[in-house]
JSON list of C-alpha atoms and ligand atoms in Angstrom, two decimals:
[
{"chain": "A", "resi": 1, "resn": "UNK", "atom": "CA", "xyz": [0.05, -0.02, 0.01]},
{"chain": "A", "resi": 2, "resn": "UNK", "atom": "CA", "xyz": [1.53, 3.35, -1.00]},
{"chain": "A", "resi": 3, "resn": "UNK", "atom": "CA", "xyz": [2.02, 5.94, 1.67]},
{"chain": "A", "resi": 4, "resn": "UNK", "atom": "CA", "xyz": [0.74, 9.47, 1.55]},
{"chain": "A", "resi": 5, "resn": "UNK", "atom": "CA", "xyz": [3.23, 12.15, 2.48]},
{"chain": "A", "resi": 6, "resn": "UNK", "atom": "CA", "xyz": [2.20, 15.79, 3.14]},
{"chain": "A", "resi": 7, "resn": "UNK", "atom": "CA", "xyz": [4.89, 18.35, 2.25]},
{"chain": "A", "resi": 8, "resn": "UNK", "atom": "CA", "xyz": [4.61, 21.34, 4.39]},
{"chain": "A", "resi": 9, "resn": "UNK", "atom": "CA", "xyz": [6.18, 24.28, 2.50]},
{"chain": "A", "resi": 10, "resn": "UNK", "atom": "CA", "xyz": [4.96, 26.97, 4.98]},
{"chain": "A", "resi": 11, "resn": "UNK", "atom": "CA", "xyz": [7.42, 29.19, 6.91]},
{"chain": "A", "resi": 12, "resn": "UNK", "atom": "CA", "xyz": [6.54, 28.97, 10.54]},
{"chain": "A", "resi": 13, "resn": "UNK", "atom": "CA", "xyz": [6.33, 26.28, 13.12]},
{"chain": "A", "resi": 14, "resn": "UNK", "atom": "CA", "xyz": [2.90, 27.55, 14.23]},
{"chain": "A", "resi": 15, "resn": "UNK", "atom": "CA", "xyz": [1.42, 27.23, 10.80]},
{"chain": "A", "resi": 16, "resn": "UNK", "atom": "CA", "xyz": [3.12, 23.87, 10.19]},
{"chain": "A", "resi": 17, "resn": "UNK", "atom": "CA", "xyz": [1.72, 22.50, 13.42]},
{"chain": "A", "resi": 18, "resn": "UNK", "atom": "CA", "xyz": [-1.76, 23.83, 12.67]},
{"chain": "A", "resi": 19, "resn": "UNK", "atom": "CA", "xyz": [-1.75, 22.20, 9.19]},
{"chain": "A", "resi": 20, "resn": "UNK", "atom": "CA", "xyz": [-0.40, 18.94, 10.56]},
{"chain": "A", "resi": 21, "resn": "UNK", "atom": "CA", "xyz": [-3.17, 18.77, 13.23]},
{"chain": "A", "resi": 22, "resn": "UNK", "atom": "CA", "xyz": [-5.74, 19.02, 10.43]},
{"chain": "A", "resi": 23, "resn": "UNK", "atom": "CA", "xyz": [-4.30, 16.38, 8.02]},
{"chain": "A", "resi": 24, "resn": "UNK", "atom": "CA", "xyz": [-2.53, 13.90, 10.23]},
{"chain": "A", "resi": 25, "resn": "UNK", "atom": "CA", "xyz": [-5.42, 11.43, 10.34]},
{"chain": "A", "resi": 26, "resn": "UNK", "atom": "CA", "xyz": [-4.98, 11.00, 6.53]},
{"chain": "A", "resi": 27, "resn": "UNK", "atom": "CA", "xyz": [-1.21, 10.94, 5.93]},
{"chain": "A", "resi": 28, "resn": "UNK", "atom": "CA", "xyz": [1.55, 8.59, 6.91]},
{"chain": "A", "resi": 29, "resn": "UNK", "atom": "CA", "xyz": [4.55, 10.92, 6.61]},
{"chain": "A", "resi": 30, "resn": "UNK", "atom": "CA", "xyz": [4.83, 14.55, 7.66]},
{"chain": "A", "resi": 31, "resn": "UNK", "atom": "CA", "xyz": [7.44, 16.46, 5.62]},
{"chain": "A", "resi": 32, "resn": "UNK", "atom": "CA", "xyz": [8.96, 19.65, 6.94]},
{"chain": "A", "resi": 33, "resn": "UNK", "atom": "CA", "xyz": [9.97, 21.49, 3.78]},
{"chain": "A", "resi": 34, "resn": "UNK", "atom": "CA", "xyz": [13.38, 22.96, 3.16]},
{"chain": "A", "resi": 35, "resn": "UNK", "atom": "CA", "xyz": [12.27, 26.65, 3.64]},
{"chain": "A", "resi": 36, "resn": "UNK", "atom": "CA", "xyz": [10.44, 25.70, 6.80]},
{"chain": "A", "resi": 37, "resn": "UNK", "atom": "CA", "xyz": [13.56, 24.18, 8.37]},
{"chain": "A", "resi": 38, "resn": "UNK", "atom": "CA", "xyz": [15.72, 27.10, 7.17]},
{"chain": "A", "resi": 39, "resn": "UNK", "atom": "CA", "xyz": [13.27, 29.38, 8.71]},
{"chain": "A", "resi": 40, "resn": "UNK", "atom": "CA", "xyz": [12.79, 27.60, 12.00]},
{"chain": "A", "resi": 41, "resn": "UNK", "atom": "CA", "xyz": [15.73, 25.38, 12.41]},
{"chain": "A", "resi": 42, "resn": "UNK", "atom": "CA", "xyz": [15.88, 22.02, 14.13]},
{"chain": "A", "resi": 43, "resn": "UNK", "atom": "CA", "xyz": [13.28, 23.14, 16.61]},
{"chain": "A", "resi": 44, "resn": "UNK", "atom": "CA", "xyz": [10.54, 22.58, 14.22]},
{"chain": "A", "resi": 45, "resn": "UNK", "atom": "CA", "xyz": [11.49, 18.89, 13.82]},
{"chain": "A", "resi": 46, "resn": "UNK", "atom": "CA", "xyz": [11.50, 18.51, 17.51]},
{"chain": "A", "resi": 47, "resn": "UNK", "atom": "CA", "xyz": [8.00, 20.21, 17.84]},
{"chain": "A", "resi": 48, "resn": "UNK", "atom": "CA", "xyz": [6.45, 18.20, 14.94]},
{"chain": "A", "resi": 49, "resn": "UNK", "atom": "CA", "xyz": [7.67, 14.87, 16.35]},
{"chain": "A", "resi": 50, "resn": "UNK", "atom": "CA", "xyz": [6.36, 15.73, 19.91]},
{"chain": "A", "resi": 51, "resn": "UNK", "atom": "CA", "xyz": [2.98, 16.66, 18.38]},
{"chain": "A", "resi": 52, "resn": "UNK", "atom": "CA", "xyz": [2.87, 13.49, 16.18]},
{"chain": "A", "resi": 53, "resn": "UNK", "atom": "CA", "xyz": [4.84, 10.71, 17.61]},
{"chain": "A", "resi": 54, "resn": "UNK", "atom": "CA", "xyz": [2.91, 8.17, 15.66]},
{"chain": "A", "resi": 55, "resn": "UNK", "atom": "CA", "xyz": [3.89, 9.72, 12.20]},
{"chain": "A", "resi": 56, "resn": "UNK", "atom": "CA", "xyz": [6.95, 9.58, 10.28]},
{"chain": "A", "resi": 57, "resn": "UNK", "atom": "CA", "xyz": [8.60, 13.01, 10.33]},
{"chain": "A", "resi": 58, "resn": "UNK", "atom": "CA", "xyz": [10.53, 13.77, 7.18]},
{"chain": "A", "resi": 59, "resn": "UNK", "atom": "CA", "xyz": [13.08, 16.55, 7.30]},
{"chain": "A", "resi": 60, "resn": "UNK", "atom": "CA", "xyz": [13.73, 17.81, 3.83]},
{"chain": "A", "resi": 61, "resn": "UNK", "atom": "CA", "xyz": [17.25, 18.88, 4.35]},
{"chain": "A", "resi": 62, "resn": "UNK", "atom": "CA", "xyz": [18.41, 18.41, 0.74]},
{"chain": "A", "resi": 63, "resn": "UNK", "atom": "CA", "xyz": [21.93, 17.92, 2.10]},
{"chain": "A", "resi": 64, "resn": "UNK", "atom": "CA", "xyz": [24.63, 18.43, -0.32]},
{"chain": "A", "resi": 65, "resn": "UNK", "atom": "CA", "xyz": [27.79, 17.61, 1.87]},
{"chain": "A", "resi": 66, "resn": "UNK", "atom": "CA", "xyz": [28.74, 16.26, 5.36]},
{"chain": "A", "resi": 67, "resn": "UNK", "atom": "CA", "xyz": [26.00, 13.70, 5.04]},
{"chain": "A", "resi": 68, "resn": "UNK", "atom": "CA", "xyz": [26.70, 11.80, 8.29]},
{"chain": "A", "resi": 69, "resn": "UNK", "atom": "CA", "xyz": [26.83, 15.08, 10.25]},
{"chain": "A", "resi": 70, "resn": "UNK", "atom": "CA", "xyz": [23.65, 16.63, 8.87]},
{"chain": "A", "resi": 71, "resn": "UNK", "atom": "CA", "xyz": [21.60, 13.37, 8.85]},
{"chain": "A", "resi": 72, "resn": "UNK", "atom": "CA", "xyz": [22.70, 12.94, 12.55]},
{"chain": "A", "resi": 73, "resn": "UNK", "atom": "CA", "xyz": [21.45, 16.46, 13.30]},
{"chain": "A", "resi": 74, "resn": "UNK", "atom": "CA", "xyz": [18.03, 15.66, 11.78]},
{"chain": "A", "resi": 75, "resn": "UNK", "atom": "CA", "xyz": [17.67, 12.30, 13.54]},
{"chain": "A", "resi": 76, "resn": "UNK", "atom": "CA", "xyz": [18.85, 13.76, 16.81]},
{"chain": "A", "resi": 77, "resn": "UNK", "atom": "CA", "xyz": [16.06, 16.34, 16.62]},
{"chain": "A", "resi": 78, "resn": "UNK", "atom": "CA", "xyz": [13.42, 13.56, 16.04]},
{"chain": "A", "resi": 79, "resn": "UNK", "atom": "CA", "xyz": [13.32, 13.08, 12.27]},
{"chain": "A", "resi": 80, "resn": "UNK", "atom": "CA", "xyz": [12.64, 9.60, 11.04]},
{"chain": "A", "resi": 81, "resn": "UNK", "atom": "CA", "xyz": [13.65, 10.31, 7.51]},
{"chain": "A", "resi": 82, "resn": "UNK", "atom": "CA", "xyz": [16.06, 12.90, 5.91]},
{"chain": "A", "resi": 83, "resn": "UNK", "atom": "CA", "xyz": [16.82, 13.84, 2.39]},
{"chain": "A", "resi": 84, "resn": "UNK", "atom": "CA", "xyz": [20.20, 13.90, 0.74]},
{"chain": "A", "resi": 85, "resn": "UNK", "atom": "CA", "xyz": [20.67, 15.33, -2.74]},
{"chain": "A", "resi": 86, "resn": "UNK", "atom": "CA", "xyz": [21.00, 12.73, -5.48]},
{"chain": "A", "resi": 87, "resn": "UNK", "atom": "CA", "xyz": [23.49, 14.91, -7.43]},
{"chain": "A", "resi": 88, "resn": "UNK", "atom": "CA", "xyz": [26.21, 14.69, -4.80]},
{"chain": "A", "resi": 89, "resn": "UNK", "atom": "CA", "xyz": [29.05, 12.30, -4.31]},
{"chain": "A", "resi": 90, "resn": "UNK", "atom": "CA", "xyz": [28.12, 8.82, -3.15]},
{"chain": "A", "resi": 91, "resn": "UNK", "atom": "CA", "xyz": [30.30, 9.47, 0.06]},
{"chain": "A", "resi": 92, "resn": "UNK", "atom": "CA", "xyz": [27.60, 11.88, 1.27]},
{"chain": "A", "resi": 93, "resn": "UNK", "atom": "CA", "xyz": [24.82, 9.34, 0.89]},
{"chain": "A", "resi": 94, "resn": "UNK", "atom": "CA", "xyz": [26.91, 6.63, 2.57]},
{"chain": "A", "resi": 95, "resn": "UNK", "atom": "CA", "xyz": [27.69, 8.96, 5.46]},
{"chain": "A", "resi": 96, "resn": "UNK", "atom": "CA", "xyz": [24.10, 9.70, 5.99]},
{"chain": "A", "resi": 97, "resn": "UNK", "atom": "CA", "xyz": [23.13, 6.04, 5.74]},
{"chain": "A", "resi": 98, "resn": "UNK", "atom": "CA", "xyz": [25.72, 5.34, 8.46]},
{"chain": "A", "resi": 99, "resn": "UNK", "atom": "CA", "xyz": [24.03, 7.89, 10.69]},
{"chain": "A", "resi": 100, "resn": "UNK", "atom": "CA", "xyz": [20.56, 6.45, 9.86]},
{"chain": "A", "resi": 101, "resn": "UNK", "atom": "CA", "xyz": [21.78, 2.91, 10.91]},
{"chain": "A", "resi": 102, "resn": "UNK", "atom": "CA", "xyz": [23.09, 4.30, 14.14]},
{"chain": "A", "resi": 103, "resn": "UNK", "atom": "CA", "xyz": [19.78, 6.03, 14.93]},
{"chain": "A", "resi": 104, "resn": "UNK", "atom": "CA", "xyz": [17.48, 3.32, 13.55]},
{"chain": "A", "resi": 105, "resn": "UNK", "atom": "CA", "xyz": [16.14, 5.87, 10.99]},
{"chain": "A", "resi": 106, "resn": "UNK", "atom": "CA", "xyz": [16.17, 6.26, 7.13]},
{"chain": "A", "resi": 107, "resn": "UNK", "atom": "CA", "xyz": [17.67, 8.29, 4.31]},
{"chain": "A", "resi": 108, "resn": "UNK", "atom": "CA", "xyz": [15.72, 9.37, 1.22]},
{"chain": "A", "resi": 109, "resn": "UNK", "atom": "CA", "xyz": [17.60, 10.50, -1.87]},
{"chain": "A", "resi": 110, "resn": "UNK", "atom": "CA", "xyz": [16.01, 13.56, -3.60]},
{"chain": "A", "resi": 111, "resn": "UNK", "atom": "CA", "xyz": [16.80, 13.53, -7.39]},
{"chain": "A", "resi": 112, "resn": "UNK", "atom": "CA", "xyz": [15.86, 17.24, -7.87]},
{"chain": "A", "resi": 113, "resn": "UNK", "atom": "CA", "xyz": [18.11, 18.63, -10.70]},
{"chain": "A", "resi": 114, "resn": "UNK", "atom": "CA", "xyz": [19.40, 15.14, -11.62]},
{"chain": "A", "resi": 115, "resn": "UNK", "atom": "CA", "xyz": [19.41, 14.64, -15.38]},
{"chain": "A", "resi": 116, "resn": "UNK", "atom": "CA", "xyz": [18.99, 10.92, -15.42]},
{"chain": "A", "resi": 117, "resn": "UNK", "atom": "CA", "xyz": [16.81, 10.30, -12.35]},
{"chain": "A", "resi": 118, "resn": "UNK", "atom": "CA", "xyz": [16.09, 6.60, -13.00]},
{"chain": "A", "resi": 119, "resn": "UNK", "atom": "CA", "xyz": [19.82, 5.76, -13.34]},
{"chain": "A", "resi": 120, "resn": "UNK", "atom": "CA", "xyz": [20.63, 7.72, -10.16]},
{"chain": "A", "resi": 121, "resn": "UNK", "atom": "CA", "xyz": [17.83, 6.09, -8.27]},
{"chain": "A", "resi": 122, "resn": "UNK", "atom": "CA", "xyz": [19.06, 2.66, -9.14]},
{"chain": "A", "resi": 123, "resn": "UNK", "atom": "CA", "xyz": [22.73, 3.61, -8.15]},
{"chain": "A", "resi": 124, "resn": "UNK", "atom": "CA", "xyz": [21.85, 5.01, -4.74]},
{"chain": "A", "resi": 125, "resn": "UNK", "atom": "CA", "xyz": [19.36, 2.33, -3.92]},
{"chain": "A", "resi": 126, "resn": "UNK", "atom": "CA", "xyz": [22.42, 0.03, -3.66]},
{"chain": "A", "resi": 127, "resn": "UNK", "atom": "CA", "xyz": [23.82, 2.34, -0.92]},
{"chain": "A", "resi": 128, "resn": "UNK", "atom": "CA", "xyz": [21.00, 1.48, 1.66]},
{"chain": "A", "resi": 129, "resn": "UNK", "atom": "CA", "xyz": [18.54, 4.30, 1.30]},
{"chain": "A", "resi": 130, "resn": "UNK", "atom": "CA", "xyz": [14.87, 3.85, 2.14]},
{"chain": "A", "resi": 131, "resn": "UNK", "atom": "CA", "xyz": [13.58, 5.15, -1.12]},
{"chain": "A", "resi": 132, "resn": "UNK", "atom": "CA", "xyz": [14.35, 7.66, -3.89]},
{"chain": "A", "resi": 133, "resn": "UNK", "atom": "CA", "xyz": [12.31, 10.73, -4.52]},
{"chain": "A", "resi": 134, "resn": "UNK", "atom": "CA", "xyz": [11.71, 11.33, -8.24]},
{"chain": "A", "resi": 135, "resn": "UNK", "atom": "CA", "xyz": [11.22, 15.03, -7.82]},
{"chain": "A", "resi": 136, "resn": "UNK", "atom": "CA", "xyz": [10.41, 18.05, -9.91]},
{"chain": "A", "resi": 137, "resn": "UNK", "atom": "CA", "xyz": [10.84, 21.06, -7.64]},
{"chain": "A", "resi": 138, "resn": "UNK", "atom": "CA", "xyz": [8.64, 24.10, -7.50]},
{"chain": "A", "resi": 139, "resn": "UNK", "atom": "CA", "xyz": [10.86, 26.01, -9.95]},
{"chain": "A", "resi": 140, "resn": "UNK", "atom": "CA", "xyz": [10.92, 23.17, -12.39]},
{"chain": "A", "resi": 141, "resn": "UNK", "atom": "CA", "xyz": [7.10, 22.75, -12.14]},
{"chain": "A", "resi": 142, "resn": "UNK", "atom": "CA", "xyz": [6.68, 26.45, -12.90]},
{"chain": "A", "resi": 143, "resn": "UNK", "atom": "CA", "xyz": [8.31, 26.06, -16.26]},
{"chain": "A", "resi": 144, "resn": "UNK", "atom": "CA", "xyz": [6.02, 26.11, -19.37]},
{"chain": "A", "resi": 145, "resn": "UNK", "atom": "CA", "xyz": [5.04, 22.56, -20.40]},
{"chain": "A", "resi": 146, "resn": "UNK", "atom": "CA", "xyz": [5.93, 20.71, -17.21]},
{"chain": "A", "resi": 147, "resn": "UNK", "atom": "CA", "xyz": [4.02, 17.57, -16.72]},
{"chain": "A", "resi": 148, "resn": "UNK", "atom": "CA", "xyz": [4.11, 15.12, -13.85]},
{"chain": "A", "resi": 149, "resn": "UNK", "atom": "CA", "xyz": [3.80, 12.38, -16.57]},
{"chain": "A", "resi": 150, "resn": "UNK", "atom": "CA", "xyz": [7.57, 12.40, -16.83]},
{"chain": "A", "resi": 151, "resn": "UNK", "atom": "CA", "xyz": [7.98, 11.27, -13.20]},
{"chain": "A", "resi": 152, "resn": "UNK", "atom": "CA", "xyz": [5.22, 8.65, -13.55]},
{"chain": "A", "resi": 153, "resn": "UNK", "atom": "CA", "xyz": [7.00, 7.22, -16.58]},
{"chain": "A", "resi": 154, "resn": "UNK", "atom": "CA", "xyz": [10.25, 7.12, -14.64]},
{"chain": "A", "resi": 155, "resn": "UNK", "atom": "CA", "xyz": [8.60, 5.50, -11.60]},
{"chain": "A", "resi": 156, "resn": "UNK", "atom": "CA", "xyz": [7.53, 2.61, -13.79]},
{"chain": "A", "resi": 157, "resn": "UNK", "atom": "CA", "xyz": [11.09, 2.06, -15.17]},
{"chain": "A", "resi": 158, "resn": "UNK", "atom": "CA", "xyz": [12.87, 2.53, -11.89]},
{"chain": "A", "resi": 159, "resn": "UNK", "atom": "CA", "xyz": [12.56, -0.94, -10.46]},
{"chain": "A", "resi": 160, "resn": "UNK", "atom": "CA", "xyz": [13.60, 0.41, -6.98]},
{"chain": "A", "resi": 161, "resn": "UNK", "atom": "CA", "xyz": [11.31, 1.94, -4.24]},
{"chain": "A", "resi": 162, "resn": "UNK", "atom": "CA", "xyz": [10.45, 5.51, -5.18]},
{"chain": "A", "resi": 163, "resn": "UNK", "atom": "CA", "xyz": [8.31, 8.43, -4.18]},
{"chain": "A", "resi": 164, "resn": "UNK", "atom": "CA", "xyz": [6.91, 11.05, -6.66]},
{"chain": "A", "resi": 165, "resn": "UNK", "atom": "CA", "xyz": [6.87, 14.66, -5.76]},
{"chain": "A", "resi": 166, "resn": "UNK", "atom": "CA", "xyz": [6.05, 17.49, -8.06]},
{"chain": "A", "resi": 167, "resn": "UNK", "atom": "CA", "xyz": [2.47, 18.11, -8.84]},
{"chain": "A", "resi": 168, "resn": "UNK", "atom": "CA", "xyz": [0.65, 15.27, -7.07]},
{"chain": "A", "resi": 169, "resn": "UNK", "atom": "CA", "xyz": [-2.97, 16.30, -6.67]},
{"chain": "A", "resi": 170, "resn": "UNK", "atom": "CA", "xyz": [-6.48, 14.83, -6.94]},
{"chain": "A", "resi": 171, "resn": "UNK", "atom": "CA", "xyz": [-6.24, 14.68, -10.73]},
{"chain": "A", "resi": 172, "resn": "UNK", "atom": "CA", "xyz": [-2.87, 12.85, -10.91]},
{"chain": "A", "resi": 173, "resn": "UNK", "atom": "CA", "xyz": [-2.77, 10.63, -7.74]},
{"chain": "A", "resi": 174, "resn": "UNK", "atom": "CA", "xyz": [-4.46, 7.56, -9.46]},
{"chain": "A", "resi": 175, "resn": "UNK", "atom": "CA", "xyz": [-1.67, 7.54, -12.11]},
{"chain": "A", "resi": 176, "resn": "UNK", "atom": "CA", "xyz": [0.97, 8.12, -9.53]},
{"chain": "A", "resi": 177, "resn": "UNK", "atom": "CA", "xyz": [-0.42, 5.13, -7.57]},
{"chain": "A", "resi": 178, "resn": "UNK", "atom": "CA", "xyz": [-0.59, 3.02, -10.77]},
{"chain": "A", "resi": 179, "resn": "UNK", "atom": "CA", "xyz": [3.11, 3.60, -11.47]},
{"chain": "A", "resi": 180, "resn": "UNK", "atom": "CA", "xyz": [3.82, 1.55, -8.14]},
{"chain": "A", "resi": 181, "resn": "UNK", "atom": "CA", "xyz": [5.27, 4.26, -6.01]},
{"chain": "A", "resi": 182, "resn": "UNK", "atom": "CA", "xyz": [6.11, 3.58, -2.39]},
{"chain": "A", "resi": 183, "resn": "UNK", "atom": "CA", "xyz": [5.08, 7.17, -1.38]},
{"chain": "A", "resi": 184, "resn": "UNK", "atom": "CA", "xyz": [2.95, 9.82, -3.01]},
{"chain": "A", "resi": 185, "resn": "UNK", "atom": "CA", "xyz": [4.08, 13.35, -1.88]},
{"chain": "A", "resi": 186, "resn": "UNK", "atom": "CA", "xyz": [1.51, 16.18, -1.96]},
{"chain": "A", "resi": 187, "resn": "UNK", "atom": "CA", "xyz": [2.45, 19.70, -0.95]},
{"chain": "A", "resi": 188, "resn": "UNK", "atom": "CA", "xyz": [0.42, 22.49, -2.51]},
{"chain": "A", "resi": 189, "resn": "UNK", "atom": "CA", "xyz": [-2.54, 20.25, -3.28]},
{"chain": "A", "resi": 190, "resn": "UNK", "atom": "CA", "xyz": [-2.93, 20.04, 0.60]},
{"chain": "A", "resi": 191, "resn": "UNK", "atom": "CA", "xyz": [-1.50, 23.18, 2.23]},
{"chain": "A", "resi": 192, "resn": "UNK", "atom": "CA", "xyz": [-2.95, 25.32, -0.66]},
{"chain": "A", "resi": 193, "resn": "UNK", "atom": "CA", "xyz": [-6.36, 23.89, -0.39]},
{"chain": "A", "resi": 194, "resn": "UNK", "atom": "CA", "xyz": [-9.30, 25.94, 1.19]},
{"chain": "A", "resi": 195, "resn": "UNK", "atom": "CA", "xyz": [-9.88, 22.83, 3.27]},
{"chain": "A", "resi": 196, "resn": "UNK", "atom": "CA", "xyz": [-6.64, 20.98, 3.78]},
{"chain": "A", "resi": 197, "resn": "UNK", "atom": "CA", "xyz": [-8.22, 18.07, 5.90]},
{"chain": "A", "resi": 198, "resn": "UNK", "atom": "CA", "xyz": [-10.71, 17.50, 3.06]},
{"chain": "A", "resi": 199, "resn": "UNK", "atom": "CA", "xyz": [-7.96, 17.49, 0.41]},
{"chain": "A", "resi": 200, "resn": "UNK", "atom": "CA", "xyz": [-5.76, 15.17, 2.39]},
{"chain": "A", "resi": 201, "resn": "UNK", "atom": "CA", "xyz": [-8.85, 12.84, 2.97]},
{"chain": "A", "resi": 202, "resn": "UNK", "atom": "CA", "xyz": [-9.59, 12.78, -0.71]},
{"chain": "A", "resi": 203, "resn": "UNK", "atom": "CA", "xyz": [-6.05, 12.08, -1.68]},
{"chain": "A", "resi": 204, "resn": "UNK", "atom": "CA", "xyz": [-5.87, 9.21, 0.93]},
{"chain": "A", "resi": 205, "resn": "UNK", "atom": "CA", "xyz": [-9.10, 7.71, -0.30]},
{"chain": "A", "resi": 206, "resn": "UNK", "atom": "CA", "xyz": [-7.85, 7.83, -3.95]},
{"chain": "A", "resi": 207, "resn": "UNK", "atom": "CA", "xyz": [-4.61, 6.20, -2.94]},
{"chain": "A", "resi": 208, "resn": "UNK", "atom": "CA", "xyz": [-6.48, 3.43, -0.95]},
{"chain": "A", "resi": 209, "resn": "UNK", "atom": "CA", "xyz": [-8.99, 2.84, -3.66]},
{"chain": "A", "resi": 210, "resn": "UNK", "atom": "CA", "xyz": [-8.70, -0.60, -5.35]},
{"chain": "B", "resi": 301, "resn": "5RP", "atom": "O1", "xyz": [10.31, 19.66, -1.95]},
{"chain": "B", "resi": 301, "resn": "5RP", "atom": "C1", "xyz": [9.49, 20.47, -2.49]},
{"chain": "B", "resi": 301, "resn": "5RP", "atom": "C2", "xyz": [10.24, 21.60, -3.20]},
{"chain": "B", "resi": 301, "resn": "5RP", "atom": "O2", "xyz": [11.63, 21.54, -3.23]},
{"chain": "B", "resi": 301, "resn": "5RP", "atom": "C3", "xyz": [8.11, 20.26, -2.51]},
{"chain": "B", "resi": 301, "resn": "5RP", "atom": "O3", "xyz": [7.73, 20.09, -1.24]},
{"chain": "B", "resi": 301, "resn": "5RP", "atom": "C4", "xyz": [7.70, 19.23, -3.44]},
{"chain": "B", "resi": 301, "resn": "5RP", "atom": "O4", "xyz": [8.05, 19.60, -4.71]},
{"chain": "B", "resi": 301, "resn": "5RP", "atom": "C5", "xyz": [6.10, 19.13, -3.45]},
{"chain": "B", "resi": 301, "resn": "5RP", "atom": "O5", "xyz": [5.59, 19.75, -4.45]},
{"chain": "B", "resi": 301, "resn": "5RP", "atom": "P1", "xyz": [3.97, 20.03, -4.66]},
{"chain": "B", "resi": 301, "resn": "5RP", "atom": "O6", "xyz": [3.69, 21.25, -3.91]},
{"chain": "B", "resi": 301, "resn": "5RP", "atom": "O7", "xyz": [3.82, 20.21, -6.17]},
{"chain": "B", "resi": 301, "resn": "5RP", "atom": "O8", "xyz": [3.34, 18.83, -4.19]}
]
């Protein structure tokens, strides 16, 4: 069964906690977005894990170097999963996986900006990561002609556990699920909705539908 991850790209701990309280019943993973962590620091991880100990808390660090150090910081603050950029040296991923093993947690590789996402997903999957995020970031999504279909096609070819992030919404989630993803990530479709709880519920139901 695919997991549902809410990506919280808001800027304050207060807003993030308010949103999480509304959508937690429908999601498996609560992602603290990179801008949120830059704005609020490690304290937002600690606060979210304290509020939702039964959820997986995902720290979107997008680490580019010192993988062991930064992953250890995230896990020490209460994160269950942390992201490392896929474009960086394998040594950074290996260091983060070492920290994950020490803490009993997991590493997710984010392929944002990677040219051949499938090839890199297959490479880093051999390094002991939990799953690989096939990701078109917010800037890439804003380019004319962007379509999530490219990520869906890649997920079908990957042959390793992947998530899709970059335009998952109520219109696309069935195709995302059919691609066999481990995790569907929805940010704007939830935090940008008039009723985030209803949006998360609808996504959950679509994901769980036979
Ligand atoms: O990590 C991110 C940006 O770097 C976003 O959280 C991710 O792209 C989710 O996007 P969307 O709002 O389209 O669901």
